[in-house]
Every structure is written in structure tokens, then in C-alpha cells.
Coordinates of C-alpha atoms (C1' of nucleotides) in Angstrom, one line a residue:
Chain A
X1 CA 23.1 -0.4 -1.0
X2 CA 23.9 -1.8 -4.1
X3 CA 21.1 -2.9 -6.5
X4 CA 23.1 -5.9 -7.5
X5 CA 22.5 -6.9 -3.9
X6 CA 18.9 -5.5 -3.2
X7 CA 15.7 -7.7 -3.4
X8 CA 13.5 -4.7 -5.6
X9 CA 11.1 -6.9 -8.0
X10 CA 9.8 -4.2 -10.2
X11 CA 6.8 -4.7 -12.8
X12 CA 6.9 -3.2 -15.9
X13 CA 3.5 -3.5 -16.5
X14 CA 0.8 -2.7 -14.2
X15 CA -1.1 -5.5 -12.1
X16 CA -4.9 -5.7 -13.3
X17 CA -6.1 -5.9 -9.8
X18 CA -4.9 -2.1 -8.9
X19 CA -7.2 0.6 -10.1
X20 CA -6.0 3.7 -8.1
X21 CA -2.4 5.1 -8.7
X22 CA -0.8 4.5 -5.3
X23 CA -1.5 0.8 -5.3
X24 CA -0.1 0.7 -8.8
X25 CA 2.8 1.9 -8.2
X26 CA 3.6 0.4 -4.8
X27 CA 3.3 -2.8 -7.0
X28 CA 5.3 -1.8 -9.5
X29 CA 7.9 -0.2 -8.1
X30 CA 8.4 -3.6 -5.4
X31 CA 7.1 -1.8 -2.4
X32 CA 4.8 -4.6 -1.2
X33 CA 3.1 -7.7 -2.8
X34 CA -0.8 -8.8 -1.5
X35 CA -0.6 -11.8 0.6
X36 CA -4.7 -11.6 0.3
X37 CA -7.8 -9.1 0.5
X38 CA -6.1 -6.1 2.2
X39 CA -3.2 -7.8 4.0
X40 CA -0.1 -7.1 2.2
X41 CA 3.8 -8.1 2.7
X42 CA 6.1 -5.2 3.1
X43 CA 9.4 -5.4 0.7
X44 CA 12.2 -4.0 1.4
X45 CA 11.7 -0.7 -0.5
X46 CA 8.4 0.0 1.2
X47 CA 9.6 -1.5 4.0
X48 CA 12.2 1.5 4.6
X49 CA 9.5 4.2 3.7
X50 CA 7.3 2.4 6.1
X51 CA 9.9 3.1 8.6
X52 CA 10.4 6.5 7.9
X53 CA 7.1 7.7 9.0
X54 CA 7.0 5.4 11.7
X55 CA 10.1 7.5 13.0
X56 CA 8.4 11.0 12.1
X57 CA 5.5 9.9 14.2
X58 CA 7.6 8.4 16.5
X59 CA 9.6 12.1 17.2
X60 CA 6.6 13.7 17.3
X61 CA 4.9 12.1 19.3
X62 CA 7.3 11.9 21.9
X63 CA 8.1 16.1 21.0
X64 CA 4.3 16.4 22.7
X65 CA 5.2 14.9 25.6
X66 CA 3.7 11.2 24.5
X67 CA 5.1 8.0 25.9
X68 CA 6.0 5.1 23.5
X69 CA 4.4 1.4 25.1
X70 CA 3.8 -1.4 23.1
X71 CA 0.3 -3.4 23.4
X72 CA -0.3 -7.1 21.7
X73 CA -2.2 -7.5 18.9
X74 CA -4.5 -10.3 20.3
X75 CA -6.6 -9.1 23.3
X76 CA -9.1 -10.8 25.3
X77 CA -12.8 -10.5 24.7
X78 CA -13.3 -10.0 28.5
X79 CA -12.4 -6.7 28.3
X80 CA -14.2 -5.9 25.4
X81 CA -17.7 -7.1 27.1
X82 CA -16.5 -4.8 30.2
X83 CA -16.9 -1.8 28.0
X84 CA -19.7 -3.0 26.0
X85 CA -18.0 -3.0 23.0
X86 CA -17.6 -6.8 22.4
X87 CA -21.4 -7.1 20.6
X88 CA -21.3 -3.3 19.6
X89 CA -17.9 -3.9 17.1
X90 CA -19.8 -6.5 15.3
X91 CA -18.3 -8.3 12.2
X92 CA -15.6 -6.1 11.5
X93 CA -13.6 -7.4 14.4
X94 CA -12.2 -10.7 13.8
X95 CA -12.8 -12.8 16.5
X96 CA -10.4 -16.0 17.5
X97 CA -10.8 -18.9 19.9
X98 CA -7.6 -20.8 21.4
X99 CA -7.4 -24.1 22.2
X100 CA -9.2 -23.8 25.4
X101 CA -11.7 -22.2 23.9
X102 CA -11.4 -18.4 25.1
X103 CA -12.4 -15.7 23.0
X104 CA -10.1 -13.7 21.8
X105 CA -9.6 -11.0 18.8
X106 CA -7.1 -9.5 16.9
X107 CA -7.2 -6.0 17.8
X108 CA -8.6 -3.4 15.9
X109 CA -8.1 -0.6 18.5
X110 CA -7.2 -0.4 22.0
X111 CA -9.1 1.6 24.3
X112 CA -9.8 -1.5 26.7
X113 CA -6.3 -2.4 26.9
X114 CA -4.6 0.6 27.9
X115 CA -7.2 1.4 30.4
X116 CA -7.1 -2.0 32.0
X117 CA -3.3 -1.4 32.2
X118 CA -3.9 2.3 33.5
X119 CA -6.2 1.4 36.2
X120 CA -4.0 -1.1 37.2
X121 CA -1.1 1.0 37.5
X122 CA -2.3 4.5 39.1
X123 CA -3.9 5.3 42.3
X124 CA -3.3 8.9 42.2
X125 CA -3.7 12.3 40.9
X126 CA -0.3 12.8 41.1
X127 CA 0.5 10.3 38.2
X128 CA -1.6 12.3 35.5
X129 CA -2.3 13.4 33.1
X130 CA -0.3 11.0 31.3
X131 CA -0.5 10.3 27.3
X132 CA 0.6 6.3 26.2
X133 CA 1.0 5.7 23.0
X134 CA 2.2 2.7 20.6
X135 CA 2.6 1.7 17.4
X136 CA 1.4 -1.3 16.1
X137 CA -0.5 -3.9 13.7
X138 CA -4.3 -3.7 14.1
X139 CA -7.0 -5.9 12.2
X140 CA -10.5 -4.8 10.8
X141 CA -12.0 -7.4 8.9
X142 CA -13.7 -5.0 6.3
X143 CA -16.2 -5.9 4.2
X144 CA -14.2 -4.8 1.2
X145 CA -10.9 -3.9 1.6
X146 CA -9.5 -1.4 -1.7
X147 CA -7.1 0.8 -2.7
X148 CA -4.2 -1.5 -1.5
X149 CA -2.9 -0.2 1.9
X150 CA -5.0 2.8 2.2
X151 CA -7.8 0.3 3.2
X152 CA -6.3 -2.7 4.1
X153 CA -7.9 -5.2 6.9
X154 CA -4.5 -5.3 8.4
X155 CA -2.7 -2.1 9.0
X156 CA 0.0 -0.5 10.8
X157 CA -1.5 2.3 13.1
X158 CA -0.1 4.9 16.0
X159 CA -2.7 5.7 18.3
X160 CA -2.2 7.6 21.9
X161 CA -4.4 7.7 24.3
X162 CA -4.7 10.6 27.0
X163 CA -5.8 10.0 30.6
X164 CA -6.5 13.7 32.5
X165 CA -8.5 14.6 35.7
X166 CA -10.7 16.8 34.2
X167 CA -12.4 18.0 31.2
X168 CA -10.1 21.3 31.1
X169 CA -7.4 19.2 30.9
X170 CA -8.4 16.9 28.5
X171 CA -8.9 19.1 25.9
X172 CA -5.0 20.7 26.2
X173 CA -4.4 16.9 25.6
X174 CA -6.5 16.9 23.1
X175 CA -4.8 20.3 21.8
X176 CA -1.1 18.8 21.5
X177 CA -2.0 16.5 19.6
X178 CA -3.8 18.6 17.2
X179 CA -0.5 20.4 17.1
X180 CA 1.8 17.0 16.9
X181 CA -0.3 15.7 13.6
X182 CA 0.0 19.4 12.0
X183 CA 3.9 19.1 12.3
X184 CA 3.7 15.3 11.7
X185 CA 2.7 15.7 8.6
X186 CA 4.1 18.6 7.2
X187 CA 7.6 16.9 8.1
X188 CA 6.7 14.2 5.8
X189 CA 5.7 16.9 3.0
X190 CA 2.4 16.7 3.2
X191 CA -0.4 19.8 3.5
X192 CA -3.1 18.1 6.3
X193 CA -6.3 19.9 7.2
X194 CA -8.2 19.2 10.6
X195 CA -11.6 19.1 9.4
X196 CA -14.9 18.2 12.1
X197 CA -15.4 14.7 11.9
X198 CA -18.1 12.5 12.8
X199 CA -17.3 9.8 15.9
X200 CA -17.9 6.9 14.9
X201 CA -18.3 4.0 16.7
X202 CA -15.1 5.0 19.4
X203 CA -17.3 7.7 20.6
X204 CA -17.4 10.8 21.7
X205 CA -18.3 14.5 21.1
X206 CA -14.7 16.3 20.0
X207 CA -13.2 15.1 17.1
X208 CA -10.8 16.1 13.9
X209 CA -10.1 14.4 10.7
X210 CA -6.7 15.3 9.5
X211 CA -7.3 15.0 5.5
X212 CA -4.7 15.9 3.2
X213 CA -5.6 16.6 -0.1
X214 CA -5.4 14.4 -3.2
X215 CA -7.0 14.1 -6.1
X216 CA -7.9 10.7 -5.9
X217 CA -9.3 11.0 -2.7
X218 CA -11.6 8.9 -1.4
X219 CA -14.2 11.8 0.3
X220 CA -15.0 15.1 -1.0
X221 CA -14.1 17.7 1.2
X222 CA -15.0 21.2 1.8
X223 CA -12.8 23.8 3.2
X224 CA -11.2 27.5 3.1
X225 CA -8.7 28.1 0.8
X226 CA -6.9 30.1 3.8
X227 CA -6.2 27.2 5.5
X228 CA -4.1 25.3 2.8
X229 CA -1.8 28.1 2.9
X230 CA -1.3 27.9 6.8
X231 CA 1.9 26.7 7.9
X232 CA 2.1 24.1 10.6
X233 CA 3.4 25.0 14.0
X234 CA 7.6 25.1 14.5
X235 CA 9.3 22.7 16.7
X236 CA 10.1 25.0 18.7
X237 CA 6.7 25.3 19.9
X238 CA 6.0 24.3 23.7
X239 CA 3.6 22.3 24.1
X240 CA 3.3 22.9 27.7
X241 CA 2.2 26.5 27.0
X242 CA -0.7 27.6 25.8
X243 CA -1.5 26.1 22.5
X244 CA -4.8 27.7 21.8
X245 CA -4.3 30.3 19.9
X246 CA -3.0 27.8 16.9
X247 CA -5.9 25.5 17.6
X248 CA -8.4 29.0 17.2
X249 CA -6.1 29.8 14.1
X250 CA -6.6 26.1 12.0
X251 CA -10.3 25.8 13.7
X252 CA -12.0 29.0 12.8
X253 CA -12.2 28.8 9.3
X254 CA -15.2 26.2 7.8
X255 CA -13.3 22.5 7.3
X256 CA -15.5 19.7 6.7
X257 CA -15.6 16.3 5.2
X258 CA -18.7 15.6 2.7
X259 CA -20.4 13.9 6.0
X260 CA -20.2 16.8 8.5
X261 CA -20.8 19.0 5.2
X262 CA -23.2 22.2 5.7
X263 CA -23.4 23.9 2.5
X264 CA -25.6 26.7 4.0
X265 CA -23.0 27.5 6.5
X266 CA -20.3 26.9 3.8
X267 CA -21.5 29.6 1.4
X268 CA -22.4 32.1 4.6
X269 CA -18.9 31.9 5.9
X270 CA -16.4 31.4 3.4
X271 CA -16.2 34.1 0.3
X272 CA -16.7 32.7 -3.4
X273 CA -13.7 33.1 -4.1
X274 CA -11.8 30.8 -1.1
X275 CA -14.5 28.2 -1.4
X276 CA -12.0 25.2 -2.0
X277 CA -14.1 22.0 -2.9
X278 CA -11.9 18.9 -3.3
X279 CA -11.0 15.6 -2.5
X280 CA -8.9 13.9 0.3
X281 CA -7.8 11.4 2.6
X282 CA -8.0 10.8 6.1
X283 CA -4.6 10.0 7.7
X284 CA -5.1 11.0 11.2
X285 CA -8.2 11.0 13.5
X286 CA -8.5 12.9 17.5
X287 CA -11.3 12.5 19.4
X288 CA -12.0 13.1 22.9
X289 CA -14.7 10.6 24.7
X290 CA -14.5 11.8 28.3
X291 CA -15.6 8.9 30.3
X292 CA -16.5 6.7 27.9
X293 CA -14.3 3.9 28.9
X294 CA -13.1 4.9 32.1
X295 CA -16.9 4.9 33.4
X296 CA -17.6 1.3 31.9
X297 CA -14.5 0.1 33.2
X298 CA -13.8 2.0 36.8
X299 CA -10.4 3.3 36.2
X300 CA -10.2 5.9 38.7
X301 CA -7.7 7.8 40.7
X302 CA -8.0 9.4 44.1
X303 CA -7.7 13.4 44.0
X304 CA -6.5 15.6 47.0
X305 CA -9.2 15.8 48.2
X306 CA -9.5 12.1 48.6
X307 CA -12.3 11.6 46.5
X308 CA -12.3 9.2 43.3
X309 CA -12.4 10.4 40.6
X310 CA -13.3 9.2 37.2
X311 CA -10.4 10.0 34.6
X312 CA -11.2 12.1 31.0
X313 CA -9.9 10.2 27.5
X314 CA -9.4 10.8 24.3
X315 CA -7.6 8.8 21.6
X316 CA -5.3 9.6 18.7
X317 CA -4.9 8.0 15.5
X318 CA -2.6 7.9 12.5
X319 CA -3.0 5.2 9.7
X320 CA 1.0 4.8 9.5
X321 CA 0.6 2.1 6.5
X322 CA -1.8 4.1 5.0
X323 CA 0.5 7.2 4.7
X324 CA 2.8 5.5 2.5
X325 CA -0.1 5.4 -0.3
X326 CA -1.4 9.0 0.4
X327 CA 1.8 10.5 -0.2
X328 CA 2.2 8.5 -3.2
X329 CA -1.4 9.9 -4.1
X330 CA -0.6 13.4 -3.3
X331 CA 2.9 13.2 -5.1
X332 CA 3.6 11.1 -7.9
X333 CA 3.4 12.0 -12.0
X334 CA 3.7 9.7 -14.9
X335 CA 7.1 8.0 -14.6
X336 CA 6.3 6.9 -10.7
X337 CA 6.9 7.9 -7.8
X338 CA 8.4 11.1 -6.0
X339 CA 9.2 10.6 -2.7
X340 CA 9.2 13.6 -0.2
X341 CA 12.8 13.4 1.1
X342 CA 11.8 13.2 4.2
X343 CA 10.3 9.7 3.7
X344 CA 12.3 8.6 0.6
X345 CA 13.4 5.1 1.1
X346 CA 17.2 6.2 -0.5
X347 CA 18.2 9.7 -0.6
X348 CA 20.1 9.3 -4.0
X349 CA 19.8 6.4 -6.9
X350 CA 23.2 6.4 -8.0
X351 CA 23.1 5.4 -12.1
X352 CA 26.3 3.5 -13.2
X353 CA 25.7 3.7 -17.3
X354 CA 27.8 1.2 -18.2
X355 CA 29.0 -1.1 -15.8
X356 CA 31.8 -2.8 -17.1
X357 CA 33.7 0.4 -17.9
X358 CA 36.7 1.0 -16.3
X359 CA 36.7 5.0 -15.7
X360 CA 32.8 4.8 -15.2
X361 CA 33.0 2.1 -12.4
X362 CA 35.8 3.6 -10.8
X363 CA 34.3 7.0 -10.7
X364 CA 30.9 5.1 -9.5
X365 CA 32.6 3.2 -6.9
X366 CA 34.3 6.7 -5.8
X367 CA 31.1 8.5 -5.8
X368 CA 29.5 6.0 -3.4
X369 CA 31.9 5.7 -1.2
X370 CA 32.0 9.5 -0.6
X371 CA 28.1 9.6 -0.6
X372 CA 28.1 6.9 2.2
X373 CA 30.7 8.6 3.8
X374 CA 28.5 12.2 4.1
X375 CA 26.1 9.8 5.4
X376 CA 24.0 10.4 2.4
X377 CA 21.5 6.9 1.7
X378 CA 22.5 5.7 -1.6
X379 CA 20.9 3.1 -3.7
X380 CA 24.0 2.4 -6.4
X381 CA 22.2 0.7 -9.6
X382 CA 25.5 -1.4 -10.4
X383 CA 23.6 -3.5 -12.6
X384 CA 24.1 -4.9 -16.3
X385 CA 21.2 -3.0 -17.4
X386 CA 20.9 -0.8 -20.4
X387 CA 20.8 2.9 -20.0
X388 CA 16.9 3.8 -20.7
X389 CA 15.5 0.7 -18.5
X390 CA 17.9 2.5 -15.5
X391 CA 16.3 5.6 -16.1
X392 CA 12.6 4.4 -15.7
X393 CA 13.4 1.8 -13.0
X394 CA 15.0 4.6 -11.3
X395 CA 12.4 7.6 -11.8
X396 CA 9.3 4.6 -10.7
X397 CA 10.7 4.2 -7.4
X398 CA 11.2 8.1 -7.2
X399 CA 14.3 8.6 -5.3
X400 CA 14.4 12.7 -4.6
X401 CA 18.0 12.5 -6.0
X402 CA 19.4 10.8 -9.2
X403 CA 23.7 10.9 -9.5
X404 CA 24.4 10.2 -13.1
X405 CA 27.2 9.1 -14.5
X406 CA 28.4 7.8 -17.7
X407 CA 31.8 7.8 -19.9
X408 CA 30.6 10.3 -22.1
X409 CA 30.3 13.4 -19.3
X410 CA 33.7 11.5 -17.4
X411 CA 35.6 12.2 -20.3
X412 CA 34.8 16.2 -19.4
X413 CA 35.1 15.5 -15.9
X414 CA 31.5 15.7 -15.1
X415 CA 28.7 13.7 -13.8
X416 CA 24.5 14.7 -13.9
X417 CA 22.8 15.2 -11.2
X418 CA 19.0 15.1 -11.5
X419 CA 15.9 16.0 -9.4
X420 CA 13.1 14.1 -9.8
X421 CA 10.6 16.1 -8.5
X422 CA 11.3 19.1 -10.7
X423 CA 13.0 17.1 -13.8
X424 CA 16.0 19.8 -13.4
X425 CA 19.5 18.3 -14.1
X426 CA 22.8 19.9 -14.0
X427 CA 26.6 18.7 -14.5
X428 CA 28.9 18.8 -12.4
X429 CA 32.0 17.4 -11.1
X430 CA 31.8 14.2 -9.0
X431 CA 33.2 16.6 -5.6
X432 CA 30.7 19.4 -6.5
X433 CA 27.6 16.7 -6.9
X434 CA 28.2 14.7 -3.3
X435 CA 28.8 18.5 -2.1
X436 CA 25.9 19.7 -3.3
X437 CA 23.3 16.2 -2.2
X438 CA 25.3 16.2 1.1
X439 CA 23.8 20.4 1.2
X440 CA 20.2 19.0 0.6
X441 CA 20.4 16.3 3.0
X442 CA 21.5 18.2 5.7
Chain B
rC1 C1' -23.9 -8.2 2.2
rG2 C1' -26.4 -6.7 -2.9
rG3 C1' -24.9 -5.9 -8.1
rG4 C1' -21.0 -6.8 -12.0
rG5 C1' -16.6 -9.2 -13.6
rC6 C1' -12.1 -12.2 -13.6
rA7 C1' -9.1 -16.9 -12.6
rU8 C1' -4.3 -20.1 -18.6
rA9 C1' 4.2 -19.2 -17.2
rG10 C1' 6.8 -13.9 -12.7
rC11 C1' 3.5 -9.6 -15.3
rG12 C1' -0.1 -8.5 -19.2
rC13 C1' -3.1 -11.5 -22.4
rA14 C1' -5.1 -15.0 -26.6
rG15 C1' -7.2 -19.9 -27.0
rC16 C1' -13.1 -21.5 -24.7
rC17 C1' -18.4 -20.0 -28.7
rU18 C1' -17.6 -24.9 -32.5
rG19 C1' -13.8 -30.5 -27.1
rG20 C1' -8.4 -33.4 -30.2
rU21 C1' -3.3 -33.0 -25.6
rA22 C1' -1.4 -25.1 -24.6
rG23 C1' 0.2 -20.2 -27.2
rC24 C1' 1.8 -14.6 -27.8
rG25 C1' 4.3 -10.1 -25.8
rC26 C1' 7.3 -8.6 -21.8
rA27 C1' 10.4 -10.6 -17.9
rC28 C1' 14.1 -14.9 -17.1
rC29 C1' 18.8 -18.2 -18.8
rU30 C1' 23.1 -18.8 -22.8
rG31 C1' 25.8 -16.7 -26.8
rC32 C1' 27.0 -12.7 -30.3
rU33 C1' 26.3 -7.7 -31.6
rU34 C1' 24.8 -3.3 -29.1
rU35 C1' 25.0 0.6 -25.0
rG36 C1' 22.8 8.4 -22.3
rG37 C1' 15.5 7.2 -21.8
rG38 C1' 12.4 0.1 -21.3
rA39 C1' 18.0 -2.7 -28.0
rG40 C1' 18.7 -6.6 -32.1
rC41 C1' 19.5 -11.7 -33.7
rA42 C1' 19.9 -16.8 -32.5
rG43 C1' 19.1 -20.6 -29.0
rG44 C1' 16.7 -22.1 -24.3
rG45 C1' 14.0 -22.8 -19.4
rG46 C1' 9.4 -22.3 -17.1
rG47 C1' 2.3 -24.5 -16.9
rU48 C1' -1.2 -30.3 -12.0
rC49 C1' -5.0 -24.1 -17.6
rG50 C1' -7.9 -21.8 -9.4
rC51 C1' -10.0 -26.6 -6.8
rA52 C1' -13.5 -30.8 -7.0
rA53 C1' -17.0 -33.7 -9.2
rG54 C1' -19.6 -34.9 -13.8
rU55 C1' -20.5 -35.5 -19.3
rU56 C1' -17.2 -37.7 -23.2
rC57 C1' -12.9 -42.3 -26.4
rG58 C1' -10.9 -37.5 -25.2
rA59 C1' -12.0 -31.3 -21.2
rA60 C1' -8.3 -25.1 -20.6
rU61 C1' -12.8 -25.5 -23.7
rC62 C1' -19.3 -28.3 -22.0
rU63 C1' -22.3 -29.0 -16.9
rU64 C1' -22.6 -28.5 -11.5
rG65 C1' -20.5 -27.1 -6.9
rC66 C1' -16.7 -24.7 -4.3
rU67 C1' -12.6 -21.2 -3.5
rG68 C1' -9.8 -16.9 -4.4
rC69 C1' -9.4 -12.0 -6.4
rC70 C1' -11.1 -7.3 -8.6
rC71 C1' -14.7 -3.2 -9.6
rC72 C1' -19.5 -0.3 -8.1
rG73 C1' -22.7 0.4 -3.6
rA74 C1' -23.7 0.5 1.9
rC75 C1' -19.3 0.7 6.2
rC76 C1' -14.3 2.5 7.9
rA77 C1' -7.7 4.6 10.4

RNA sequence: CGGGGCAUAGCGCAGCCUGGUAGCGCACCUGCUUUGGGAGCAGGGGGUCGCAAGUUCGAAUCUUGCUGCCCCGACCA
């Protein structure tokens, strides 16, 4: 992509209205733009990182044996009083009325919906257990939405729901999804720790925030050091053995939010000197509620028996939209941002020093040709811009890569190649440098 | 919803107290000079001063009401 071409409306100053870095910078550096309170529009940079995890949970998700559906955003309040949760939700569900009247809301979850379309569907033992998942907009009218898109009203969430026959088998759904978030998250460069969570009002008695750790942070958390230095499960692991023993190996040690906190137990079980006291962020959430829908709302199958039976749930979250300003909390400095790769919305900035020079165009031109061609994402800054306002433009928006090149190092046959994460830069020839970022990407 | 604050050009702000017909920096446009970490000079464009009433000869400025947004708290992926 050529800049000259892009739509990236960056801010040199910062907005007064964001306080907390990741909101700040996702203004500055043109990621979205508030459209009101918590509901934001999604520019083309964000846009692309927005993507990105979408696809990592996507992969995963589907790695565990998940099923991608999609579900409207606008439900029926019928459902909703067939559980009981139509008067339980109260004002943070926004609740609509068509033209004829019906009540209707904008989603904030979907626990009625899938099990009014399971129910419908299956008859039988044979068809579970079964785990639907989708990916989509959901609305909670908060009383007082901050931090940008870490706590919008309107945000872009995966959540899965299991259906098993029996507790036992529940709770192996339960289990690969424990194991899907670990992975999911360390693919997008983040550390996440499942910590006991409270329920909330979904329900239910098992249940693990997945808080990675920042610190800007919006919960203390409490937790041994040991288990930041775990490393999430491979993909080759099968998640139709016996996933267990990782479960025993990330749930032994104490992990708690400040609200499922126990200090006592804290000090008993975890030695001074791996008593890790910090701050984090929730960006995934499993629980496992048994009947608590399926009861309400008679979705059951017929075992072999021949006897109905009432199926076991849990649900699975992931605040997609809020990822993209956690990982900007847990990895940015004072220039911007630094993308993980893995989400980067380019892989390279390519920096054209002076546009208008023959050699330095040329070689520019060359260079992103061949970095397109080793199917390397380039963002080529081709514009009319001096030098120093390239270099900050280029290290807010924190491309992992930056290709630099400029008359001065052409006339010696060499071009710069910086990280930004680590500052490091080194010279090389334009072959060597798409050589070397077409190494990293792959 | 309680407490606090803000609303003037795309962004950041001054002007308001003490009413007299809107300004600064950055950004933007044109030209010249510059060109490896947010350049200089000159010229230029852009505003129903959040909305609505009221007071007044006259309101960005005073009064009242409303709306939007931000921060702290209780609540949440």
C-alpha cells in the first residue's frame, strides 16, 4: 500500500478526551475515531489489526474443534423472558421496539439464541457434544463507557458455546478452550493468565479470567510468578486427548483477580519471593453453567437409552475489539506503538527519504515491488514529507519493520533496516534487507 | 446514577471575570528556499463560538433550560 493512496489521519497532538495510553494512541496514530460514548468507527489501520486477531481467534478456534456460525445482532425479547433473563439484564441491555411494537434488543450475549437454534436442530445424542461459535458486534449500554475500546458499549466479541451430555463432558469442553485462549494469545504476543473469576450475571460455578498483564490495567491481580514464565501449549497439541495435565499445570498455582483475591491463602501458598502483585486486563472469560439455559429453555436430546436428557453448557468469550488496546497497553513506549508481528496491520513501513529523487525512488519502487512480491505487507510512505515527520509518523503506528532508504546510504549501495521494538538498525543492501524481512516473516 | 469538569477552525488552546462583531500554535492550500528524527520565509483558505430561549442598542462573553463529551466512584467482555 502506498501512503499516498492510504486514508491514515494521524494527530500530532493528543485528543484531550483520552487519558489512558492505548486510547491515545489508537487516536493518534488513525486507528479509529469515536462516533459517541464507547462506539467507535474502525479506520483502515485499526481496521486491519482488528482483522488480524479476528483470524488468530478464528484458527484457533476452529484448531479446538469449534464451529464458526453467525447470530444477528438484534434478538427477540421472547427468548430472553424464556430464560428469565429479560428483567434480570436490566439497563445495560438496550432494548428496541419496531414498528409493530415488538421488543426487541441489541444483543449483548447470546446464550438464548444458540440454544433456541440447538434445540431446534438436534434430537439426539449422537449429534453432541458440539461447540458453535461466532464472531460478532454485541451492545452493552454501560453506564460509563472508558478507556476507548477496551470498554466500549459496542464491541466486537468471539464467544463459543459448548453443548455436552454430561457434566464429564462439559468440562473437557470447558478444558479446550482453556487450552485455545492460552495459544490464542500467545500467537498474538501476548503472556495471558487464567485466573478464578467470579460469574457474573451469565452464571455458573466454573469459570477463568484470562488477564494479561499491563501496567495500566484496569484490576489488580494476584498471582505466581511461576506462571508468567509458563509457555502456552504447541499446536501440535490434540485436543481430543487428554488435556488435563496442562489445565492441572496453569491451575495449581494461586491466580486471582483483586475480587476472587484471598491474601491468607496467597501468602500460605506462594513463597515471598514469587508473590507477583500487578495489574491486568481481562481479554477472555470461560465459564461453565451446566443447565442453566438448557433447563429454562427445554433443549434436550434423547440418549440411548431413550431418555431425555437435559444438555450441559458453558460459554467462551474473547473481547476481540478490546484486544487491539490491550496489546497496545502491554506493548508500546514513547514514540507509539509496537505491534506484535503477528497482529501488525503492515509487516514493514517502507521510508522513501526524498521522494522526488531519481536513484532514491527508483531503488524505493524496486524494494516494494520485491517486498510485495515475497509476500511481505508493505506500507511504502511515498509521500512529500520531510525526513523527521516520516520517522515519527512511522514509529506511532509501530510497524515491527522499518526499510529505510535515502540517497545518502544509495550512494554506498545500502539501505537501513530498523526494528522498532528493539531500536536496532543495520545497513544493508536492498537484496540482503527484503532477504532478511522475507526470513522474519516466514 | 452520585461527585467534578469541559464544549470557540481538523487537533491543542486563548478570549468570557469587566458585552462592542473572533484570535494563537500545529495541521491544510500556493510559491520560493530547504531536505537522515515533527524546517524557514511570504501569501492564503477554513468558524451558524454545542443547541434554544432570555436580558441588552449590541452576546463567544451575562441569565435560564437542554444536549453532547471527559474524569473519579459503584457496574462490566
Amino acid at each position: 500500500m502506498r501512503l499516498s493512496r492510504f486514508f491514515l489521519p494521524i494527530l500530532r497532538d493528543d485528543p484531550k478526551e483520552a487519558e489512558i495510553v492505548s486510547h491515545r494512541l489508537m487516536l493518534r496514530a488513525g486507528l479509529v475515531r469515536q462516533a459517541s460514548a464507547g462506539i467507535y468507527s474502525w479506520l483502515p489501520l485499526g481496521f486491519r489489526v482488528l482483522k488480524k486477531i479476528e483470524q488468530i481467534v478464528r484458527e484457533e478456534q476452529d484448531r479446538a474443534g469449534a464451529i464458526e456460525l453467525l447470530m444477528p445482532t438484534i434478538q427477540s425479547a421472547d427468548l430472553w423472558r424464556e430464560s428469565g433473563r429479560y428483567d434480570d439484564y436490566g439497563q445495560e441491555m438496550l432494548r428496541i421496539s419496531d414498528r409493530h411494537d415488538r421488543d426487541m434488543l441489541y444483543g449483548p450475549t447470546n446464550e438464548e439464541l444458540i440454544t433456541e437454534i440447538f434445540r431446534n436442530a438436534v434430537r439426539s445424542y449422537r449429534d453432541l457434544p458440539r461447540n458453535l461459535y461466532h464472531i460478532q458486534w454485541k451492545f452493552r449500554d454501560e453506564i460509563r463507557p472508558r478507556f476507548g475500546v477496551m470498554r466500549g458499549r459496542e464491541f466486537l466479541m468471539k464467544d463459543a458455546y459448548s453443548f455436552d451430555l454430561s457434566v464429564e463432558d462439559a468440562k473437557r469442553s470447558y478444558n479446550k478452550m482453556f487450552v485455545a485462549y492460552l495459544r490464542t494469545f500467545e500467537r498474538m504476543g501476548l503472556k495471558s493468565i487464567p485466573m478464578i473469576a467470579e460469574t457474573g450475571p451469565i452464571g455458573g460455578d466454573l469459570s477463568h479470567e484470562f488477564i494479561i498483564l499491563a501496567d495500566t490495567g484496569e484490576s489488580a491481580v494476584f498471582c505466581d510468578a511461576d506462571l508468567v514464565a509458563l509457555d502456552a501449549p504447541s499446536d501440535d497439541i490434540d485436543f481430543d486427548g487428554d488435556l488435563t495435565p496442562v489445565i492441572e499445570q496453569w491451575t495449581a498455582k494461586y491466580a486471582a483477580t483483586e475480587d476472587m483475591h484471598d491474601a491468607a491463602r496467597f501468602e500460605k501458598e506462594v513463597p515471598e519471593n514469587r508473590r507477583l502483585s500487578a495489574r491486568g486486563i481481562e481479554v477472555g472469560h470461560i465459564f461453565f453453567f451446566g443447565t442453566k439455559y438448557s433447563e429454562p429453555m427445554k433443549c434436550h436430546v434423547q440418549g440411548a437409552d431413550g431418555k431425555l436428557i437435559t444438555v450441559q453448557s458453558g460459554s467462551y468469550g474473547i473481547g476481540v475489539s478490546r484486544l487491539v488496546g490491550a496489546i497496545i497497553e502491554a506493548s508500546h513506549d514513547e514514540a507509539g506503538i509496537v505491534w506484535p508481528a503477528q497482529v501488525a496491520p503492515f509487516d514493514l513501513g517502507l521510508i522513501n527519504l526524498k521522494p522526488g529523487d531519481e536513484s532514491t525512488d527508483g531503488a524505493c519502487e524496486d524494494l516494494y515491488n520485491k517486498c510485495l512480491g515475497a509476500k511481505l505487507d508493505v506500507l511504502y510512505d511515498d509521500t512529500d514529507e520531510r525526513a523527521g515527520a516520516k520517522f515519527k509518523s512511522m514509529d506511532l503506528i509501530g510497524l515491527p519493520w522499518q526499510l529505510i532508504v535515502g540517497p545518502k546510504g544509495l550512494k554506498e549501495g545500502q539501505v537501513e533496516l530498523k526494528n522498532r521494538a528493539s531500536g536496532d538498525r543495520q545497513s544493508l543492501s536492498p537484496d540482503e534487507a527484503v532477504n532478511a524481512l522475507a526470513a522474519t516473516a516466514s
